mmCIF file of C-alpha atoms and ligand atoms in Angstrom:
data_model
loop_
_atom_site.group_PDB
_atom_site.id
_atom_site.type_symbol
_atom_site.label_atom_id
_atom_site.label_comp_id
_atom_site.label_asym_id
_atom_site.label_seq_id
_atom_site.Cartn_x
_atom_site.Cartn_y
_atom_site.Cartn_z
ATOM 1 C CA MET A 1 -103.665 30.925 -44.154
ATOM 2 C CA LYS A 2 -103.841 29.445 -47.635
ATOM 3 C CA SER A 3 -100.765 27.699 -48.953
ATOM 4 C CA VAL A 4 -100.095 25.569 -52.024
ATOM 5 C CA ILE A 5 -98.211 22.460 -50.961
ATOM 6 C CA TYR A 6 -96.220 20.472 -53.504
ATOM 7 C CA TYR A 7 -96.114 16.726 -52.827
ATOM 8 C CA GLY A 8 -94.487 15.597 -56.061
ATOM 9 C CA LYS A 9 -95.198 15.220 -59.757
ATOM 10 C CA HIS A 10 -98.773 16.290 -60.645
ATOM 11 C CA ASN A 11 -99.535 16.592 -56.958
ATOM 12 C CA MET A 12 -100.039 20.066 -55.543
ATOM 13 C CA VAL A 13 -102.803 21.002 -53.106
ATOM 14 C CA LEU A 14 -104.172 24.342 -51.900
ATOM 15 C CA LYS A 15 -104.507 23.953 -48.123
ATOM 16 C CA GLU A 16 -105.466 25.918 -45.068
ATOM 17 C CA VAL A 17 -102.445 25.823 -42.728
ATOM 18 C CA PRO A 18 -101.345 27.855 -39.682
ATOM 19 C CA ILE A 19 -99.279 31.001 -40.305
ATOM 20 C CA PRO A 20 -95.666 30.003 -39.511
ATOM 21 C CA ALA A 21 -94.474 30.929 -36.024
ATOM 22 C CA VAL A 22 -91.664 33.449 -36.003
ATOM 23 C CA SER A 23 -88.564 32.534 -33.992
ATOM 24 C CA GLN A 24 -85.836 34.877 -32.791
ATOM 25 C CA GLY A 25 -83.964 36.325 -35.769
ATOM 26 C CA GLU A 26 -86.698 35.523 -38.287
ATOM 27 C CA ALA A 27 -89.550 37.377 -39.941
ATOM 28 C CA ILE A 28 -92.831 36.573 -41.647
ATOM 29 C CA LEU A 29 -93.422 37.909 -45.133
ATOM 30 C CA GLU A 30 -96.872 38.650 -46.468
ATOM 31 C CA VAL A 31 -96.280 37.413 -49.997
ATOM 32 C CA ARG A 32 -97.485 39.797 -52.691
ATOM 33 C CA SER A 33 -95.964 38.412 -55.842
ATOM 34 C CA VAL A 34 -94.191 35.262 -56.993
ATOM 35 C CA GLY A 35 -92.685 34.885 -60.439
ATOM 36 C CA VAL A 36 -93.546 31.569 -62.074
ATOM 37 C CA CYS A 37 -90.276 29.952 -63.091
ATOM 38 C CA PRO A 38 -89.666 27.065 -65.525
ATOM 39 C CA THR A 39 -88.204 25.066 -62.615
ATOM 40 C CA ASP A 40 -91.639 25.190 -60.881
ATOM 41 C CA VAL A 41 -93.218 24.020 -64.124
ATOM 42 C CA LYS A 42 -90.700 21.207 -64.432
ATOM 43 C CA ALA A 43 -91.172 20.099 -60.793
ATOM 44 C CA PHE A 44 -94.933 19.896 -61.227
ATOM 45 C CA PHE A 45 -95.171 18.280 -64.655
ATOM 46 C CA MET A 46 -92.022 16.159 -64.645
ATOM 47 C CA GLY A 47 -91.030 15.802 -61.008
ATOM 48 C CA SER A 48 -87.747 16.909 -59.480
ATOM 49 C CA SER A 49 -84.993 15.016 -57.710
ATOM 50 C CA SER A 50 -83.753 18.119 -55.884
ATOM 51 C CA VAL A 51 -87.075 19.335 -54.428
ATOM 52 C CA LYS A 52 -87.640 17.951 -50.928
ATOM 53 C CA SER A 53 -91.409 17.555 -50.833
ATOM 54 C CA PRO A 54 -93.737 18.282 -49.180
ATOM 55 C CA VAL A 55 -92.704 21.881 -49.719
ATOM 56 C CA VAL A 56 -94.157 25.152 -50.979
ATOM 57 C CA LEU A 57 -92.669 26.023 -54.389
ATOM 58 C CA GLY A 58 -91.961 29.549 -55.665
ATOM 59 C CA HIS A 59 -88.559 31.206 -55.340
ATOM 60 C CA GLU A 60 -89.060 34.577 -57.060
ATOM 61 C CA VAL A 61 -90.700 36.278 -54.115
ATOM 62 C CA SER A 62 -91.607 39.787 -53.020
ATOM 63 C CA GLY A 63 -93.880 41.092 -50.318
ATOM 64 C CA VAL A 64 -94.258 43.082 -47.108
ATOM 65 C CA ILE A 65 -92.779 42.207 -43.720
ATOM 66 C CA HIS A 66 -95.814 41.160 -41.697
ATOM 67 C CA GLU A 67 -94.099 40.329 -38.417
ATOM 68 C CA SER A 68 -90.468 40.714 -37.477
ATOM 69 C CA ASN A 69 -88.420 39.180 -34.714
ATOM 70 C CA THR A 70 -85.172 40.721 -35.901
ATOM 71 C CA SER A 71 -83.847 44.274 -35.752
ATOM 72 C CA ARG A 72 -82.757 43.922 -39.382
ATOM 73 C CA LEU A 73 -86.324 43.939 -40.750
ATOM 74 C CA ASN A 74 -89.291 46.140 -39.889
ATOM 75 C CA ASP A 75 -93.013 45.583 -40.153
ATOM 76 C CA GLY A 76 -94.341 47.044 -43.386
ATOM 77 C CA GLN A 77 -90.965 46.935 -45.162
ATOM 78 C CA ARG A 78 -91.312 46.105 -48.882
ATOM 79 C CA VAL A 79 -88.773 43.468 -49.844
ATOM 80 C CA ASN A 80 -87.609 40.762 -52.200
ATOM 81 C CA VAL A 81 -86.231 37.588 -50.624
ATOM 82 C CA ALA A 82 -83.350 35.869 -52.430
ATOM 83 C CA ALA A 83 -84.015 32.366 -53.715
ATOM 84 C CA ASP A 84 -80.876 30.763 -52.352
ATOM 85 C CA SER A 85 -78.596 30.976 -49.364
ATOM 86 C CA PRO A 86 -75.170 29.419 -49.996
ATOM 87 C CA CYS A 87 -73.372 28.119 -46.884
ATOM 88 C CA LEU A 88 -70.260 30.305 -47.512
ATOM 89 C CA GLN A 89 -68.194 27.738 -45.559
ATOM 90 C CA CYS A 90 -67.646 24.809 -47.915
ATOM 91 C CA THR A 91 -64.741 24.456 -50.338
ATOM 92 C CA VAL A 92 -67.015 25.208 -53.321
ATOM 93 C CA CYS A 93 -68.189 28.497 -51.757
ATOM 94 C CA LYS A 94 -64.630 29.364 -50.715
ATOM 95 C CA LYS A 95 -63.417 28.823 -54.275
ATOM 96 C CA GLY A 96 -65.854 31.546 -55.319
ATOM 97 C CA PHE A 97 -68.678 29.350 -56.599
ATOM 98 C CA GLN A 98 -71.423 30.311 -54.134
ATOM 99 C CA ASN A 99 -73.970 29.588 -56.857
ATOM 100 C CA LEU A 100 -72.910 25.932 -56.904
ATOM 101 C CA CYS A 101 -72.812 25.371 -53.133
ATOM 102 C CA PRO A 102 -73.810 21.770 -52.333
ATOM 103 C CA ASP A 103 -75.212 22.905 -48.967
ATOM 104 C CA MET A 104 -77.516 25.549 -50.361
ATOM 105 C CA THR A 105 -80.720 26.481 -48.546
ATOM 106 C CA SER A 106 -83.236 27.292 -51.264
ATOM 107 C CA LEU A 107 -86.819 28.530 -51.350
ATOM 108 C CA GLY A 108 -89.101 25.942 -52.870
ATOM 109 C CA VAL A 109 -86.418 23.275 -52.694
ATOM 110 C CA ASN A 110 -85.555 22.532 -49.060
ATOM 111 C CA ILE A 111 -87.489 25.326 -47.332
ATOM 112 C CA ASP A 112 -90.945 26.700 -48.107
ATOM 113 C CA GLY A 113 -91.201 29.216 -50.931
ATOM 114 C CA GLY A 114 -93.743 31.794 -51.931
ATOM 115 C CA TYR A 115 -96.911 30.128 -53.235
ATOM 116 C CA SER A 116 -98.495 30.942 -49.896
ATOM 117 C CA ARG A 117 -100.266 33.832 -48.214
ATOM 118 C CA PHE A 118 -97.357 34.174 -45.769
ATOM 119 C CA MET A 119 -93.788 32.866 -45.871
ATOM 120 C CA ARG A 120 -91.254 32.498 -43.100
ATOM 121 C CA ILE A 121 -87.964 34.275 -43.795
ATOM 122 C CA ASN A 122 -85.348 31.898 -42.495
ATOM 123 C CA LYS A 123 -82.836 33.269 -39.940
ATOM 124 C CA ASP A 124 -79.972 32.338 -42.231
ATOM 125 C CA PHE A 125 -81.398 34.558 -44.998
ATOM 126 C CA VAL A 126 -81.810 37.432 -42.530
ATOM 127 C CA ASN A 127 -78.266 37.071 -41.149
ATOM 128 C CA LYS A 128 -76.661 36.948 -44.571
ATOM 129 C CA GLY A 129 -78.613 39.996 -45.749
ATOM 130 C CA LEU A 130 -80.490 38.040 -48.423
ATOM 131 C CA VAL A 131 -83.539 40.261 -48.087
ATOM 132 C CA TYR A 132 -83.513 43.288 -50.374
ATOM 133 C CA ASP A 133 -85.457 46.526 -50.071
ATOM 134 C CA LEU A 134 -87.804 47.501 -52.872
ATOM 135 C CA ASN A 135 -88.258 51.207 -53.381
ATOM 136 C CA ASP A 136 -91.743 52.715 -53.507
ATOM 137 C CA LYS A 137 -91.695 53.110 -57.279
ATOM 138 C CA ILE A 138 -91.267 49.399 -57.907
ATOM 139 C CA SER A 139 -94.310 47.159 -57.968
ATOM 140 C CA PHE A 140 -94.243 43.845 -56.119
ATOM 141 C CA ASP A 141 -94.486 42.057 -59.473
ATOM 142 C CA GLU A 142 -91.331 43.797 -60.707
ATOM 143 C CA GLY A 143 -89.676 43.230 -57.337
ATOM 144 C CA ALA A 144 -90.326 39.494 -57.560
ATOM 145 C CA LEU A 145 -88.240 39.342 -60.730
ATOM 146 C CA ILE A 146 -84.948 40.312 -59.111
ATOM 147 C CA GLU A 147 -84.064 36.606 -59.030
ATOM 148 C CA PRO A 148 -84.266 35.970 -62.792
ATOM 149 C CA VAL A 149 -82.338 39.217 -63.332
ATOM 150 C CA ALA A 150 -79.697 38.023 -60.844
ATOM 151 C CA VAL A 151 -79.198 34.643 -62.525
ATOM 152 C CA SER A 152 -79.080 36.338 -65.942
ATOM 153 C CA LEU A 153 -76.521 38.850 -64.725
ATOM 154 C CA HIS A 154 -74.445 36.062 -63.212
ATOM 155 C CA CYS A 155 -74.289 34.399 -66.615
ATOM 156 C CA LEU A 156 -73.286 37.585 -68.445
ATOM 157 C CA ASN A 157 -70.674 38.423 -65.816
ATOM 158 C CA LEU A 158 -68.797 35.206 -66.554
ATOM 159 C CA VAL A 159 -67.133 36.721 -69.621
ATOM 160 C CA SER A 160 -65.325 39.994 -70.214
ATOM 161 C CA TRP A 161 -67.274 42.472 -72.346
ATOM 162 C CA ASP A 162 -64.314 44.696 -73.198
ATOM 163 C CA GLY A 163 -64.307 45.274 -76.936
ATOM 164 C CA ILE A 164 -67.371 43.128 -77.549
ATOM 165 C CA GLU A 165 -69.292 44.525 -80.511
ATOM 166 C CA ASN A 166 -71.878 41.899 -81.206
ATOM 167 C CA ALA A 167 -73.788 39.271 -79.309
ATOM 168 C CA VAL A 168 -76.396 36.773 -80.393
ATOM 169 C CA VAL A 169 -79.034 35.706 -77.905
ATOM 170 C CA ILE A 170 -80.557 32.349 -78.770
ATOM 171 C CA GLY A 171 -84.106 32.096 -77.426
ATOM 172 C CA ASP A 172 -86.955 34.574 -77.078
ATOM 173 C CA GLY A 173 -88.474 33.605 -73.726
ATOM 174 C CA PRO A 174 -88.749 35.797 -70.619
ATOM 175 C CA ASN A 175 -85.146 35.137 -69.571
ATOM 176 C CA ALA A 176 -83.887 35.959 -73.065
ATOM 177 C CA LEU A 177 -85.778 39.260 -72.881
ATOM 178 C CA ILE A 178 -83.968 40.020 -69.624
ATOM 179 C CA HIS A 179 -80.600 39.063 -71.163
ATOM 180 C CA ILE A 180 -81.224 41.343 -74.153
ATOM 181 C CA GLN A 181 -81.922 44.303 -71.902
ATOM 182 C CA LEU A 182 -78.874 43.647 -69.728
ATOM 183 C CA LEU A 183 -76.702 43.382 -72.846
ATOM 184 C CA LYS A 184 -77.958 46.700 -74.187
ATOM 185 C CA LYS A 185 -78.362 48.716 -70.976
ATOM 186 C CA VAL A 186 -75.715 47.296 -68.650
ATOM 187 C CA LYS A 187 -73.056 45.766 -70.913
ATOM 188 C CA ASN A 188 -73.529 48.399 -73.641
ATOM 189 C CA VAL A 189 -73.178 45.895 -76.496
ATOM 190 C CA GLU A 190 -73.574 47.733 -79.773
ATOM 191 C CA ASN A 191 -75.244 45.020 -81.786
ATOM 192 C CA VAL A 192 -77.565 42.490 -80.130
ATOM 193 C CA ILE A 193 -79.193 39.946 -82.424
ATOM 194 C CA VAL A 194 -81.881 37.573 -81.233
ATOM 195 C CA LEU A 195 -82.729 34.185 -82.712
ATOM 196 C CA GLY A 196 -86.180 32.895 -81.838
ATOM 197 C CA LEU A 197 -89.241 31.053 -82.993
ATOM 198 C CA SER A 198 -92.133 33.320 -82.018
ATOM 199 C CA ALA A 199 -92.977 36.425 -84.061
ATOM 200 C CA GLU A 200 -94.704 37.957 -81.053
ATOM 201 C CA ARG A 201 -91.790 37.402 -78.688
ATOM 202 C CA LEU A 202 -89.277 38.610 -81.271
ATOM 203 C CA HIS A 203 -91.353 41.748 -81.673
ATOM 204 C CA MET A 204 -91.041 42.276 -77.923
ATOM 205 C CA ALA A 205 -87.285 41.634 -78.180
ATOM 206 C CA SER A 206 -87.051 44.528 -80.657
ATOM 207 C CA ALA A 207 -89.190 46.756 -78.456
ATOM 208 C CA LEU A 208 -86.859 46.032 -75.522
ATOM 209 C CA GLY A 209 -83.732 46.981 -77.457
ATOM 210 C CA ALA A 210 -82.632 44.121 -79.728
ATOM 211 C CA ASP A 211 -80.965 45.539 -82.821
ATOM 212 C CA ARG A 212 -82.040 42.695 -85.050
ATOM 213 C CA THR A 213 -84.220 39.627 -84.690
ATOM 214 C CA VAL A 214 -84.163 36.465 -86.762
ATOM 215 C CA ASN A 215 -87.011 33.998 -86.814
ATOM 216 C CA VAL A 216 -85.185 30.717 -87.327
ATOM 217 C CA LEU A 217 -88.345 29.252 -88.836
ATOM 218 C CA ASP A 218 -88.159 31.579 -91.825
ATOM 219 C CA GLY A 219 -84.939 33.520 -91.559
ATOM 220 C CA GLN A 220 -82.178 31.146 -92.580
ATOM 221 C CA SER A 221 -80.784 33.679 -95.064
ATOM 222 C CA ASP A 222 -80.531 36.202 -92.238
ATOM 223 C CA LEU A 223 -78.714 33.602 -90.215
ATOM 224 C CA ASP A 224 -76.259 33.049 -93.071
ATOM 225 C CA MET A 225 -75.284 36.700 -92.818
ATOM 226 C CA LEU A 226 -73.933 36.059 -89.338
ATOM 227 C CA LYS A 227 -71.562 33.385 -90.573
ATOM 228 C CA GLY A 228 -68.118 34.266 -91.792
ATOM 229 C CA THR A 229 -66.937 36.953 -89.446
ATOM 230 C CA GLY A 230 -68.405 35.102 -86.495
ATOM 231 C CA VAL A 231 -70.185 36.429 -83.454
ATOM 232 C CA ASP A 232 -68.251 37.665 -80.395
ATOM 233 C CA VAL A 233 -70.617 36.221 -77.786
ATOM 234 C CA ILE A 234 -73.369 33.663 -78.241
ATOM 235 C CA ASP A 235 -75.716 33.534 -75.278
ATOM 236 C CA ILE A 236 -77.857 30.393 -75.282
ATOM 237 C CA THR A 237 -80.853 31.015 -73.036
ATOM 238 C CA ILE A 238 -82.757 27.852 -73.887
ATOM 239 C CA GLY A 239 -81.720 24.363 -72.967
ATOM 240 C CA ASN A 240 -81.829 22.252 -76.070
ATOM 241 C CA ARG A 241 -79.378 20.724 -78.498
ATOM 242 C CA GLU A 242 -80.837 22.599 -81.481
ATOM 243 C CA ALA A 243 -79.809 25.879 -79.863
ATOM 244 C CA MET A 244 -76.208 24.662 -79.613
ATOM 245 C CA ILE A 245 -76.330 23.544 -83.264
ATOM 246 C CA GLU A 246 -77.469 27.064 -84.225
ATOM 247 C CA ALA A 247 -74.593 28.430 -82.155
ATOM 248 C CA LYS A 248 -72.133 26.243 -84.011
ATOM 249 C CA LYS A 249 -73.208 27.803 -87.325
ATOM 250 C CA ILE A 250 -72.247 31.305 -86.200
ATOM 251 C CA VAL A 251 -69.136 30.922 -84.038
ATOM 252 C CA GLY A 252 -65.978 32.575 -85.305
ATOM 253 C CA LYS A 253 -62.419 33.083 -84.111
ATOM 254 C CA GLY A 254 -62.382 33.676 -80.383
ATOM 255 C CA SER A 255 -66.151 33.411 -79.889
ATOM 256 C CA ARG A 256 -67.486 32.952 -76.387
ATOM 257 C CA VAL A 257 -70.471 30.677 -75.873
ATOM 258 C CA LEU A 258 -72.617 30.963 -72.751
ATOM 259 C CA VAL A 259 -74.917 28.104 -71.804
ATOM 260 C CA PHE A 260 -77.560 29.637 -69.552
ATOM 261 C CA GLY A 261 -80.460 27.259 -70.116
ATOM 262 C CA GLY A 262 -80.458 23.815 -68.535
ATOM 263 C CA SER A 263 -81.623 20.949 -70.757
ATOM 264 C CA ILE A 264 -84.413 18.608 -69.765
ATOM 265 C CA GLN A 265 -82.818 16.045 -72.025
ATOM 266 C CA ASP A 266 -79.042 16.119 -71.808
ATOM 267 C CA SER A 267 -76.903 15.840 -74.932
ATOM 268 C CA GLN A 268 -73.291 15.910 -76.165
ATOM 269 C CA LEU A 269 -71.841 19.138 -77.528
ATOM 270 C CA PRO A 270 -71.722 19.254 -81.349
ATOM 271 C CA PHE A 271 -68.169 20.677 -81.354
ATOM 272 C CA THR A 272 -64.966 18.739 -81.986
ATOM 273 C CA MET A 273 -61.806 19.265 -79.953
ATOM 274 C CA ASN A 274 -60.074 20.825 -82.937
ATOM 275 C CA GLU A 275 -62.940 23.225 -83.580
ATOM 276 C CA LEU A 276 -62.585 24.372 -80.006
ATOM 277 C CA HIS A 277 -58.811 24.508 -80.296
ATOM 278 C CA TYR A 278 -58.271 26.217 -83.656
ATOM 279 C CA ASP A 279 -61.006 28.782 -83.192
ATOM 280 C CA GLN A 280 -59.973 29.329 -79.583
ATOM 281 C CA LEU A 281 -63.569 29.121 -78.443
ATOM 282 C CA THR A 282 -64.517 29.818 -74.855
ATOM 283 C CA MET A 283 -67.538 28.002 -73.477
ATOM 284 C CA THR A 284 -69.067 28.279 -70.065
ATOM 285 C CA GLY A 285 -72.222 27.129 -68.418
ATOM 286 C CA SER A 286 -74.010 29.273 -65.860
ATOM 287 C CA SER A 287 -76.238 28.103 -63.060
ATOM 288 C CA GLY A 288 -77.789 30.174 -60.295
ATOM 289 C CA THR A 289 -76.216 33.351 -58.997
ATOM 290 C CA SER A 290 -73.915 34.728 -56.338
ATOM 291 C CA ILE A 291 -74.828 37.099 -53.513
ATOM 292 C CA GLY A 292 -72.816 39.852 -55.240
ATOM 293 C CA ASN A 293 -74.750 39.484 -58.477
ATOM 294 C CA TYR A 294 -78.021 39.400 -56.524
ATOM 295 C CA ILE A 295 -77.164 42.766 -54.951
ATOM 296 C CA LEU A 296 -76.327 44.210 -58.388
ATOM 297 C CA ALA A 297 -79.601 42.838 -59.788
ATOM 298 C CA ALA A 298 -81.602 44.386 -56.939
ATOM 299 C CA ASP A 299 -80.013 47.761 -57.793
ATOM 300 C CA ILE A 300 -80.792 47.319 -61.498
ATOM 301 C CA VAL A 301 -84.437 46.478 -60.773
ATOM 302 C CA ASN A 302 -84.861 49.250 -58.201
ATOM 303 C CA SER A 303 -83.448 51.818 -60.600
ATOM 304 C CA ARG A 304 -85.624 50.562 -63.468
ATOM 305 C CA ILE A 305 -82.663 50.378 -65.845
ATOM 306 C CA ILE A 306 -84.488 47.508 -67.502
ATOM 307 C CA ASP A 307 -88.184 47.096 -68.190
ATOM 308 C CA LEU A 308 -89.710 44.167 -66.327
ATOM 309 C CA LYS A 309 -93.276 45.447 -66.436
ATOM 310 C CA ARG A 310 -93.743 44.507 -70.059
ATOM 311 C CA LEU A 311 -92.518 40.981 -69.405
ATOM 312 C CA ILE A 312 -95.411 40.275 -67.034
ATOM 313 C CA THR A 313 -98.308 39.290 -69.249
ATOM 314 C CA GLU A 314 -100.593 37.491 -66.774
ATOM 315 C CA ARG A 315 -101.413 37.381 -63.076
ATOM 316 C CA PHE A 316 -102.997 34.531 -61.126
ATOM 317 C CA SER A 317 -104.436 34.167 -57.626
ATOM 318 C CA LEU A 318 -103.183 31.515 -55.201
ATOM 319 C CA SER A 319 -106.055 29.184 -56.038
ATOM 320 C CA LYS A 320 -104.962 29.312 -59.692
ATOM 321 C CA VAL A 321 -101.307 28.293 -59.306
ATOM 322 C CA HIS A 322 -102.011 25.258 -61.469
ATOM 323 C CA ASP A 323 -103.325 27.517 -64.241
ATOM 324 C CA ALA A 324 -100.220 29.676 -63.874
ATOM 325 C CA LEU A 325 -97.975 26.643 -64.378
ATOM 326 C CA VAL A 326 -99.968 25.640 -67.478
ATOM 327 C CA TYR A 327 -99.759 29.214 -68.795
ATOM 328 C CA SER A 328 -95.991 29.168 -68.366
ATOM 329 C CA ARG A 329 -95.565 25.695 -69.850
ATOM 330 C CA GLU A 330 -97.645 26.484 -72.909
ATOM 331 C CA MET A 331 -95.702 29.720 -73.461
ATOM 332 C CA LYS A 332 -98.955 31.587 -73.956
ATOM 333 C CA GLY A 333 -97.603 34.995 -73.094
ATOM 334 C CA LEU A 334 -94.307 35.899 -71.474
ATOM 335 C CA LYS A 335 -93.814 35.806 -67.722
ATOM 336 C CA CYS A 336 -96.688 35.247 -65.317
ATOM 337 C CA VAL A 337 -96.832 35.882 -61.599
ATOM 338 C CA VAL A 338 -98.958 34.642 -58.718
ATOM 339 C CA ASN A 339 -100.412 37.269 -56.364
ATOM 340 C CA PRO A 340 -101.299 35.384 -53.127
ATOM 341 C CA SER A 341 -102.991 38.370 -51.483
ATOM 342 C CA THR A 342 -105.703 38.388 -54.166
ATOM 343 C CA GLY A 343 -107.281 35.141 -52.898
HETATM 344 ZN ZN1 ZN B 401 -86.320 30.920 -61.168
HETATM 345 ZN ZN1 ZN B 402 -71.167 26.237 -49.651
#
């Protein structure tokens, strides 16, 4: 079978390798769609300390069970495989932070992911139920995006939404477009405002339910309107200091700030202790997702509460994974996927 092996920074090779053997309790997935994630882009162009190469990248995976050696999965079953399997035994997991488990087994990190014609579904994933059915109405491309929905939902579930009237989403990338839809359709936030830099992406944000969009390149006066009363929740979907500086301009009494996007270059927060104290600000980061939020995300995707179809703007074959990573890095469209069965 064809498989794209990652050896490290700028080093990824399409190879012919044997289809993985299936041991007791495991299954083999015929991969149909893999969402291209910024972490894949980062691993290829900048390297990654967490990825244990050589490994196959790709952790947003859907496909069909090709061969099963477990009663839990059947040949021909259409599924999404979760990206991560937390150990559930360590003190971090037991404290309720499965998403931060230091002993995580993760596709494309320490076991092979989806940029491959076939992928082994690890016994641990089978036993923990980390394989989710896709209904017949959902395409494999949509089904692959359960993972980004799950991590987005995890972030939004970290704060209470009771009485929340307005939220500002900073960023207009694919994840932001998922956040916007979850805020409108799942959290029922009355007023969702999006700050971004791309007219095209902001247009899509409006089409997907945003009540107002502000292009920070030309909309400073619009931004000024948000000052004063302050915004209830500020959801930062991009990892850069400028986003946090924008957030600082619009926080008010009791605002909650969510930091969803990881920064390539780390930086100090632009808030003072007293600003935090006197405005009673709540800030939380969010990384990964829990099994519970993954199950909720699978339900949301299967029921088509949110529109993922319009987020997928390009498809690539397995031999074009490099092009897919470039497409994603250059932010040409929105989300792209790799379809390994197309050659
Ligand atoms: Zn991802
Ligand atoms: Zn753990």
